[in-house]
Amino acid sequence: MYRDCYAAWMASQSPSATAAVVDGRAPRMRHAISTTEDSVAARVGMVGAGQLARMSLAPATALGIDLHLLAEADSDSAAQIARRVTIGDHRRPDDLLAFAKGVDVVTFDHELVAPEHLEALAAEGHVLRPAPASKRFAQDKRHQRERLGALGLPLPAFATVAAATEVEHFAEANGWPVVVKAARGGYDGRGVWVMDSSAEVAARWPECTAAGALLVEAFVTIERELAVLVARRPGGQAAVYLITETVQADGICHELLVPARVTPGRAAEATELGLRIAEIVDVAGVMAVELFETTDGLVINELACRPHNSGHWTIEGAATSQFANHLRAVLDWPLGSTALMADAAVTVNVLGPPDGVDPRDRLPAALALDGVSVHLYGKAARPGRKLGHVTVLGDDLADALSRARHAAALLTGEATS
Ligand code: ADP
């Protein structure tokens, strides 16, 4: 089937077919090496060329998948190293359509493509995995909370809000602090405002409304943050990874600990919740569900329909990485084992250090440590920006954590030896 598609695609690759000119600007295709029909197992198009796309390239290569990327610029993390890159804009329907025409299935490394553009691609007959209706759960926190709440799943108390007074009314009923969130487009804590008082709401309201549609939710006293990572094929076959404990600071994920330090009962509950949500969302591909563990049980925070930071440990730590399983899932191929490859796996994110130095300059020091896997994303170093991660496997979680932290500190310059 893919070969047939490929032949049809080859036939369509006249210059006029590849360059949809809009406003005098055409998406630019960069094919460093021509691919012969025989060497292609399948063509997956990934919209976005950030670090998630970058980490998808190795498993795509291993499986003989021709991974095409729609990148914004040659300098994007994955565009630097991929051989099939289209430079275009995911906000432009024509760029998306021209890109989709060259692949068998379209998937994503972010949540940013407008729902109407996703629907338009699907209406043209392109295969989107996840489908637009699934993607909407991850793109729109209001939709997600309304749909999951209606099914009785555990969520913080929430309300949609359009005025500062509505936030105050919500706080009167639920108590301070409250958390105001942008319904769309937030990441790494951007688009999340914890508010302690009416005065704070009034002062920060312009900043909130600039982010578009909003919701407010009760502030949850969190014992621990967890993530469930599920890979699911279009027909419903699913594979779930061991529950990941995530450690956040200032809204940014810093560390992943596997297995999470929770009771077996709690882990089973989280696993069941993740699988149930994957069914409800009808996801194809990898989905991550972020959960809060509280003294009263689990509460759903949010979900992502794509490989996710909480699954980076799976590259070395699981028999099949989240990136490999995402590709398998979107192609409706059998999923790989999610088994943990050691007793413990820890990932520590490498954030840009305050001195602005690129962690690449400090790489040898980290590589000198035994058993440390370093991933750098090729992104320009800026303080606080996620530039890479390190993973350590071991027979003891605390030991793996201390070694991974040490390696990350060597990369950021916080440690020198
Ligand atoms: P993002 O989309 O930026 O990842 P999240 O909704 O995951 O935003 O929020 C980022 C972090 O903010 C969470 O990991 C958690 O630490 C904190 N947070 C979010 N919602 C709440 C809440 N209702 N109560 C307490 N803390 C919260």
Coordinates of C-alpha atoms and ligand atoms in Angstrom, one line a residue:
M1 CA 0.0 0.0 0.0
Y2 CA 2.7 2.4 0.9
R3 CA 4.6 1.7 -2.2
D4 CA 1.5 2.5 -4.3
C5 CA 1.2 5.7 -2.4
Y6 CA 4.8 6.4 -2.9
A7 CA 4.6 5.9 -6.6
A8 CA 1.6 8.2 -6.8
W9 CA 3.5 10.7 -4.8
M10 CA 6.6 10.5 -7.0
A11 CA 4.4 11.2 -10.0
S12 CA 3.0 14.2 -8.3
Q13 CA 6.3 15.8 -7.5
S14 CA 6.5 18.2 -10.4
P15 CA 7.8 21.6 -9.3
S16 CA 4.3 23.0 -9.6
A17 CA 2.8 20.3 -7.4
T18 CA 5.3 20.8 -4.6
A19 CA 5.2 24.6 -4.5
A20 CA 1.9 26.0 -3.5
V21 CA 2.5 29.7 -3.9
V22 CA 0.7 31.9 -1.5
D23 CA 1.3 35.6 -1.2
G24 CA 4.3 35.1 -3.5
R25 CA 5.9 32.7 -1.0
A26 CA 6.2 29.0 -1.6
P27 CA 6.9 26.3 1.0
R28 CA 10.5 25.2 0.3
M29 CA 11.4 21.5 0.2
R30 CA 14.8 20.4 1.1
H31 CA 15.7 16.8 0.1
A32 CA 19.3 16.2 0.7
I33 CA 19.3 12.7 -0.6
S34 CA 16.9 11.2 -3.1
T35 CA 15.1 8.2 -1.9
T36 CA 14.4 5.2 -4.1
E37 CA 11.0 3.6 -3.9
D38 CA 12.5 0.3 -2.7
S39 CA 14.0 1.8 0.4
V40 CA 10.8 3.3 1.7
A41 CA 8.6 1.5 4.2
A42 CA 6.2 4.3 4.9
R43 CA 6.1 8.1 4.7
V44 CA 5.1 9.8 7.9
G45 CA 4.8 13.6 7.9
M46 CA 5.4 15.3 11.2
V47 CA 4.1 18.9 11.5
G48 CA 6.7 20.7 13.6
A49 CA 10.5 20.1 13.9
G50 CA 11.3 20.6 17.5
Q51 CA 13.1 18.2 19.8
L52 CA 10.2 15.7 19.7
A53 CA 10.6 15.4 15.9
R54 CA 14.4 15.3 16.4
M55 CA 14.1 12.3 18.8
S56 CA 11.7 10.6 16.3
L57 CA 14.4 10.5 13.6
A58 CA 16.5 7.7 15.0
P59 CA 13.6 5.2 15.4
A60 CA 12.3 6.3 12.0
T61 CA 15.6 5.4 10.5
A62 CA 15.7 2.1 12.3
L63 CA 12.3 1.1 11.0
G64 CA 12.9 2.4 7.4
I65 CA 10.3 5.1 7.8
D66 CA 10.7 8.2 5.7
L67 CA 10.0 10.9 8.2
H68 CA 9.1 14.2 6.5
L69 CA 9.1 17.4 8.7
L70 CA 7.2 20.6 8.3
A71 CA 9.6 23.0 9.9
E72 CA 9.4 26.8 10.3
A73 CA 13.1 27.3 9.7
D74 CA 16.3 25.3 8.8
S75 CA 17.5 26.1 12.3
D76 CA 14.6 24.2 14.0
S77 CA 15.9 21.4 16.3
A78 CA 15.0 18.5 14.0
A79 CA 15.3 20.4 10.7
Q80 CA 19.1 20.7 11.3
I81 CA 19.5 17.0 11.0
A82 CA 16.6 15.6 9.0
R83 CA 16.9 14.9 5.3
R84 CA 13.3 15.5 4.3
V85 CA 12.3 19.0 5.5
T86 CA 9.7 21.3 4.1
I87 CA 10.0 24.9 5.3
G88 CA 6.5 26.2 5.8
D89 CA 4.1 27.6 8.3
H90 CA 1.6 25.4 10.1
R91 CA -0.7 28.4 10.4
R92 CA -1.1 28.5 6.6
P93 CA -3.6 26.0 5.2
D94 CA -1.9 25.8 1.8
D95 CA 1.5 24.9 3.4
L96 CA -0.2 22.2 5.4
L97 CA -2.0 20.8 2.4
A98 CA 1.1 20.8 0.2
F99 CA 3.0 19.0 3.0
A100 CA 0.2 16.4 3.6
K101 CA 0.1 15.5 -0.1
G102 CA 3.6 14.1 0.1
V103 CA 3.1 11.6 3.0
D104 CA 0.9 8.7 3.9
V105 CA 0.0 9.8 7.4
V106 CA 0.3 13.2 9.1
T107 CA 1.2 13.5 12.8
F108 CA 2.5 16.3 15.0
D109 CA 5.3 17.3 17.3
H110 CA 3.1 20.1 18.9
E111 CA -0.5 21.1 19.6
L112 CA -0.5 24.3 17.7
V113 CA -2.2 23.6 14.3
A114 CA -5.6 25.3 14.3
P115 CA -8.5 22.9 14.6
E116 CA -10.1 24.3 11.4
H117 CA -6.9 23.5 9.5
L118 CA -6.9 20.0 10.9
E119 CA -10.5 19.5 9.8
A120 CA -9.7 20.9 6.3
L121 CA -6.8 18.4 5.9
A122 CA -9.0 15.5 7.0
A123 CA -11.8 16.7 4.7
E124 CA -9.3 16.5 1.8
G125 CA -8.8 12.8 2.6
H126 CA -5.5 13.0 4.4
V127 CA -4.9 10.6 7.2
L128 CA -4.3 12.5 10.5
R129 CA -3.1 10.6 13.5
P130 CA -4.3 11.6 16.0
A131 CA -7.5 12.7 14.3
P132 CA -8.7 16.3 14.7
A133 CA -11.3 15.4 17.3
S134 CA -8.6 13.6 19.4
K135 CA -6.2 16.5 19.0
R136 CA -8.9 18.9 20.3
F137 CA -8.7 17.3 23.8
A138 CA -5.1 18.3 24.0
Q139 CA -5.4 21.7 22.3
D140 CA -8.3 23.1 24.3
K141 CA -8.2 22.8 28.1
R142 CA -11.8 23.9 28.3
H143 CA -13.0 21.3 25.9
Q144 CA -10.9 18.7 27.7
R145 CA -12.3 19.6 31.1
E146 CA -15.9 19.7 29.9
R147 CA -15.7 16.4 28.1
L148 CA -13.8 14.5 30.8
G149 CA -15.8 16.2 33.6
A150 CA -19.1 15.1 32.0
L151 CA -17.9 11.5 32.2
G152 CA -17.3 11.9 35.9
L153 CA -13.5 11.7 35.7
P154 CA -11.6 13.3 38.6
L155 CA -10.7 17.0 37.8
P156 CA -10.1 20.1 39.9
A157 CA -13.2 22.3 40.2
F158 CA -13.2 24.5 37.2
A159 CA -15.2 27.1 35.3
T160 CA -14.8 29.0 32.0
V161 CA -14.3 32.7 32.6
A162 CA -14.5 35.8 30.5
A163 CA -14.2 38.5 33.2
A164 CA -12.2 39.1 36.3
T165 CA -15.4 39.2 38.4
E166 CA -16.1 35.6 37.4
V167 CA -12.7 34.6 38.8
E168 CA -13.6 36.3 42.0
H169 CA -17.0 34.6 42.2
F170 CA -15.2 31.3 41.6
A171 CA -12.7 32.0 44.4
E172 CA -15.6 32.9 46.7
A173 CA -17.1 29.5 46.1
N174 CA -13.9 27.5 46.0
G175 CA -11.4 29.5 48.1
W176 CA -8.1 31.2 47.2
P177 CA -5.7 30.7 45.6
V178 CA -7.1 29.9 42.2
V179 CA -5.4 29.0 39.0
V180 CA -6.3 30.9 35.8
K181 CA -5.3 29.1 32.6
A182 CA -5.2 29.9 28.9
A183 CA -7.5 27.4 27.2
R184 CA -5.1 27.1 24.3
G185 CA -1.4 27.5 23.5
G186 CA 0.1 27.3 27.0
Y187 CA 3.3 25.3 27.7
D188 CA 6.0 25.0 30.3
G189 CA 3.9 27.0 32.7
R190 CA 3.2 29.8 30.3
G191 CA -0.5 30.5 30.3
V192 CA -0.9 29.4 33.9
W193 CA -1.4 32.1 36.6
V194 CA -1.8 31.2 40.3
M195 CA -3.8 34.1 41.9
D196 CA -4.0 34.8 45.6
S197 CA -6.4 37.7 45.8
S198 CA -8.9 39.9 43.9
A199 CA -6.2 42.6 43.8
E200 CA -3.9 40.1 42.0
V201 CA -6.6 39.1 39.5
A202 CA -7.2 42.8 38.7
A203 CA -3.5 43.5 38.3
R204 CA -2.8 40.5 36.0
W205 CA -6.1 40.3 34.1
P206 CA -4.8 42.1 31.0
E207 CA -1.9 39.6 30.8
C208 CA -4.4 36.8 31.1
T209 CA -6.9 38.0 28.5
A210 CA -4.1 38.6 26.0
A211 CA -3.8 34.8 26.0
G212 CA -7.3 34.3 24.6
A213 CA -10.1 32.1 26.1
L214 CA -9.6 31.4 29.8
L215 CA -10.7 29.0 32.5
V216 CA -10.2 29.1 36.2
E217 CA -9.6 26.1 38.4
A218 CA -9.2 25.3 42.1
F219 CA -5.6 25.3 43.4
V220 CA -4.8 21.6 44.1
T221 CA -2.5 20.7 47.0
I222 CA -0.2 18.3 45.1
E223 CA 1.6 15.5 46.8
R224 CA 3.2 14.3 43.6
E225 CA 2.9 14.8 39.9
L226 CA 2.6 11.8 37.7
A227 CA 2.3 11.1 34.0
V228 CA 0.8 8.1 32.2
L229 CA 2.1 7.5 28.7
V230 CA 0.0 5.4 26.4
A231 CA 0.6 4.4 22.8
R232 CA -2.5 3.4 21.0
R233 CA -3.2 2.1 17.5
P234 CA -6.3 3.4 15.5
G235 CA -8.1 0.1 16.2
G236 CA -7.7 0.5 19.9
Q237 CA -4.7 -1.7 20.7
A238 CA -2.8 0.1 23.4
A239 CA 0.5 -0.2 25.3
V240 CA 1.1 1.7 28.5
Y241 CA 4.4 2.5 30.1
L242 CA 5.2 2.4 33.8
I243 CA 3.9 5.4 35.6
T244 CA 6.4 8.3 35.6
E245 CA 6.8 10.7 38.5
T246 CA 7.5 14.2 37.2
V247 CA 9.1 16.9 39.3
Q248 CA 8.2 20.4 38.2
A249 CA 9.5 23.8 39.2
D250 CA 8.0 27.1 38.0
G251 CA 5.7 25.2 35.7
I252 CA 8.6 23.5 33.9
C253 CA 9.3 19.8 34.1
H254 CA 12.7 19.2 35.6
E255 CA 13.0 15.5 36.5
L256 CA 11.4 12.1 35.6
L257 CA 11.6 9.2 38.0
V258 CA 10.6 5.7 37.0
P259 CA 9.0 3.8 38.6
A260 CA 7.1 6.6 40.3
R261 CA 7.3 6.5 44.1
V262 CA 3.7 5.5 44.6
T263 CA 1.9 2.5 46.0
P264 CA 1.1 -0.3 43.6
G265 CA -2.6 0.5 44.1
R266 CA -2.0 4.1 43.0
A267 CA 0.1 3.1 40.0
A268 CA -2.7 0.7 38.9
E269 CA -5.3 3.4 39.3
A270 CA -3.2 5.9 37.3
T271 CA -2.6 3.2 34.6
E272 CA -6.3 2.5 34.4
L273 CA -7.2 6.2 34.2
G274 CA -4.6 6.7 31.4
L275 CA -6.0 3.8 29.3
R276 CA -9.6 5.0 29.9
I277 CA -8.7 8.5 28.7
A278 CA -6.9 7.1 25.7
E279 CA -10.2 5.3 24.8
I280 CA -12.3 8.4 25.4
V281 CA -10.0 10.6 23.3
D282 CA -9.7 7.8 20.7
V283 CA -6.1 8.7 20.3
A284 CA -3.9 7.3 17.6
G285 CA -0.3 7.6 18.5
V286 CA 1.3 8.4 21.9
M287 CA -0.7 10.3 24.5
A288 CA 0.5 11.6 27.8
V289 CA -1.9 12.3 30.7
E290 CA -0.5 14.5 33.5
L291 CA -2.0 13.7 36.9
F292 CA -1.8 15.2 40.3
E293 CA -1.6 12.8 43.3
T294 CA -3.4 14.4 46.3
T295 CA -4.3 13.0 49.7
D296 CA -7.7 12.3 48.3
G297 CA -6.6 10.5 45.2
L298 CA -5.7 11.3 41.6
V299 CA -6.8 14.4 39.7
I300 CA -6.3 14.9 36.0
N301 CA -4.2 18.0 35.1
E302 CA -3.9 17.9 31.3
L303 CA -3.1 15.7 28.3
A304 CA -1.0 15.8 25.2
C305 CA -1.6 13.8 22.1
R306 CA 2.0 13.4 21.0
P307 CA 5.3 12.1 22.4
H308 CA 5.9 14.1 25.6
N309 CA 8.7 15.3 27.8
S310 CA 7.5 12.9 30.5
G311 CA 8.4 10.0 28.2
H312 CA 12.0 10.9 27.4
W313 CA 13.3 8.3 29.8
T314 CA 11.8 5.6 27.4
I315 CA 14.6 6.2 24.9
E316 CA 17.1 4.2 27.0
G317 CA 14.8 3.1 29.7
A318 CA 12.1 1.1 27.9
A319 CA 12.3 -1.8 25.4
T320 CA 10.6 0.5 22.9
S321 CA 10.8 4.3 23.2
Q322 CA 7.8 6.5 23.1
F323 CA 9.1 7.9 19.7
A324 CA 9.3 4.4 18.2
N325 CA 5.9 3.5 19.5
H326 CA 4.4 6.7 18.3
L327 CA 5.6 6.0 14.8
R328 CA 4.3 2.4 15.0
A329 CA 1.0 3.5 16.3
V330 CA 0.3 6.2 13.7
L331 CA 1.2 3.7 11.0
D332 CA -1.1 1.1 12.7
W333 CA 1.8 -1.3 13.1
P334 CA 2.2 -3.6 16.1
L335 CA 3.4 -1.8 19.2
G336 CA 6.6 -2.6 20.9
S337 CA 7.1 -3.7 24.5
T338 CA 7.0 -0.9 27.1
A339 CA 9.0 -2.9 29.6
L340 CA 11.5 -1.0 31.9
M341 CA 15.0 -2.0 31.0
A342 CA 16.5 -1.6 34.5
D343 CA 15.1 -1.4 38.0
A344 CA 15.0 2.4 37.7
A345 CA 15.3 5.1 35.1
V346 CA 15.8 8.8 35.8
T347 CA 15.8 11.7 33.3
V348 CA 16.9 15.2 34.3
N349 CA 16.2 18.1 31.8
V350 CA 19.0 20.4 30.9
L351 CA 17.8 24.0 31.0
G352 CA 19.8 26.8 29.6
P353 CA 22.0 28.1 32.4
P354 CA 22.0 31.8 33.6
D355 CA 25.5 32.3 32.1
G356 CA 24.1 31.7 28.6
V357 CA 26.8 29.1 27.9
D358 CA 25.7 26.3 25.5
P359 CA 25.7 22.9 27.2
R360 CA 27.5 21.6 24.1
D361 CA 30.6 23.4 25.3
R362 CA 30.5 21.3 28.5
L363 CA 29.6 18.0 26.9
P364 CA 32.9 16.2 27.5
A365 CA 32.7 16.6 31.2
A366 CA 29.2 15.0 31.3
L367 CA 30.3 12.2 29.0
A368 CA 33.1 11.3 31.2
L369 CA 30.6 10.0 33.8
D370 CA 29.8 6.4 33.5
G371 CA 26.3 5.3 32.3
V372 CA 25.0 8.7 31.4
S373 CA 23.0 9.2 28.2
V374 CA 23.1 12.8 27.0
H375 CA 20.6 14.2 24.5
L376 CA 21.1 17.8 23.2
Y377 CA 18.5 19.3 21.0
G378 CA 20.6 21.7 19.0
K379 CA 18.6 24.7 20.2
A380 CA 20.1 28.1 20.8
A381 CA 21.1 28.5 24.4
R382 CA 18.9 30.8 26.4
P383 CA 18.5 30.8 30.2
G384 CA 15.7 28.5 31.3
R385 CA 15.1 27.0 27.9
K386 CA 14.9 23.2 27.6
L387 CA 18.1 22.4 25.6
G388 CA 18.5 18.7 26.3
H389 CA 18.2 16.0 28.9
V390 CA 20.3 13.2 30.5
T391 CA 19.1 9.7 31.4
V392 CA 20.6 7.3 33.8
L393 CA 19.5 3.7 34.4
G394 CA 20.3 1.8 37.5
D395 CA 19.3 -0.6 40.2
D396 CA 18.4 2.2 42.6
L397 CA 16.2 5.2 42.0
A398 CA 18.0 7.5 44.4
D399 CA 21.5 6.6 43.0
A400 CA 20.3 7.1 39.4
L401 CA 18.8 10.4 40.3
S402 CA 22.0 11.7 41.9
R403 CA 24.1 10.6 38.9
A404 CA 21.6 12.2 36.4
R405 CA 21.5 15.4 38.4
H406 CA 25.3 15.5 38.5
A407 CA 25.6 15.0 34.8
A408 CA 23.0 17.8 34.1
A409 CA 24.8 20.1 36.5
L410 CA 28.0 19.5 34.6
L411 CA 26.2 20.5 31.4
T412 CA 24.8 23.7 32.9
G413 CA 28.0 24.6 34.7
E414 CA 26.4 24.3 38.1
A415 CA 29.0 21.6 38.8
T416 CA 32.6 21.6 37.5
S417 CA 33.7 18.1 38.5
Ligands
ADP1 P1 1.4 23.7 30.9 O1 0.4 23.6 29.8 O2 2.2 24.9 30.8 O3 2.2 22.4 31.1 P2 -0.1 22.9 33.3 O4 -1.5 23.0 33.3 O5 0.5 21.5 33.1 O6 0.5 23.9 32.2 O7 0.5 23.6 34.6 C1 1.9 23.7 34.8 C2 2.2 23.3 36.3 O8 1.5 24.2 37.1 C3 1.7 22.0 36.7 O9 2.7 21.0 36.4 C4 1.5 22.2 38.2 O10 2.8 22.1 38.8 C5 1.0 23.6 38.3 N1 -0.5 23.6 38.3 C6 -1.3 23.5 37.2 N2 -2.6 23.5 37.6 C7 -2.6 23.5 38.9 C8 -3.6 23.5 39.9 N3 -4.9 23.5 39.5 N4 -3.3 23.5 41.2 C9 -2.0 23.6 41.6 N5 -0.9 23.6 40.7 C10 -1.2 23.6 39.4

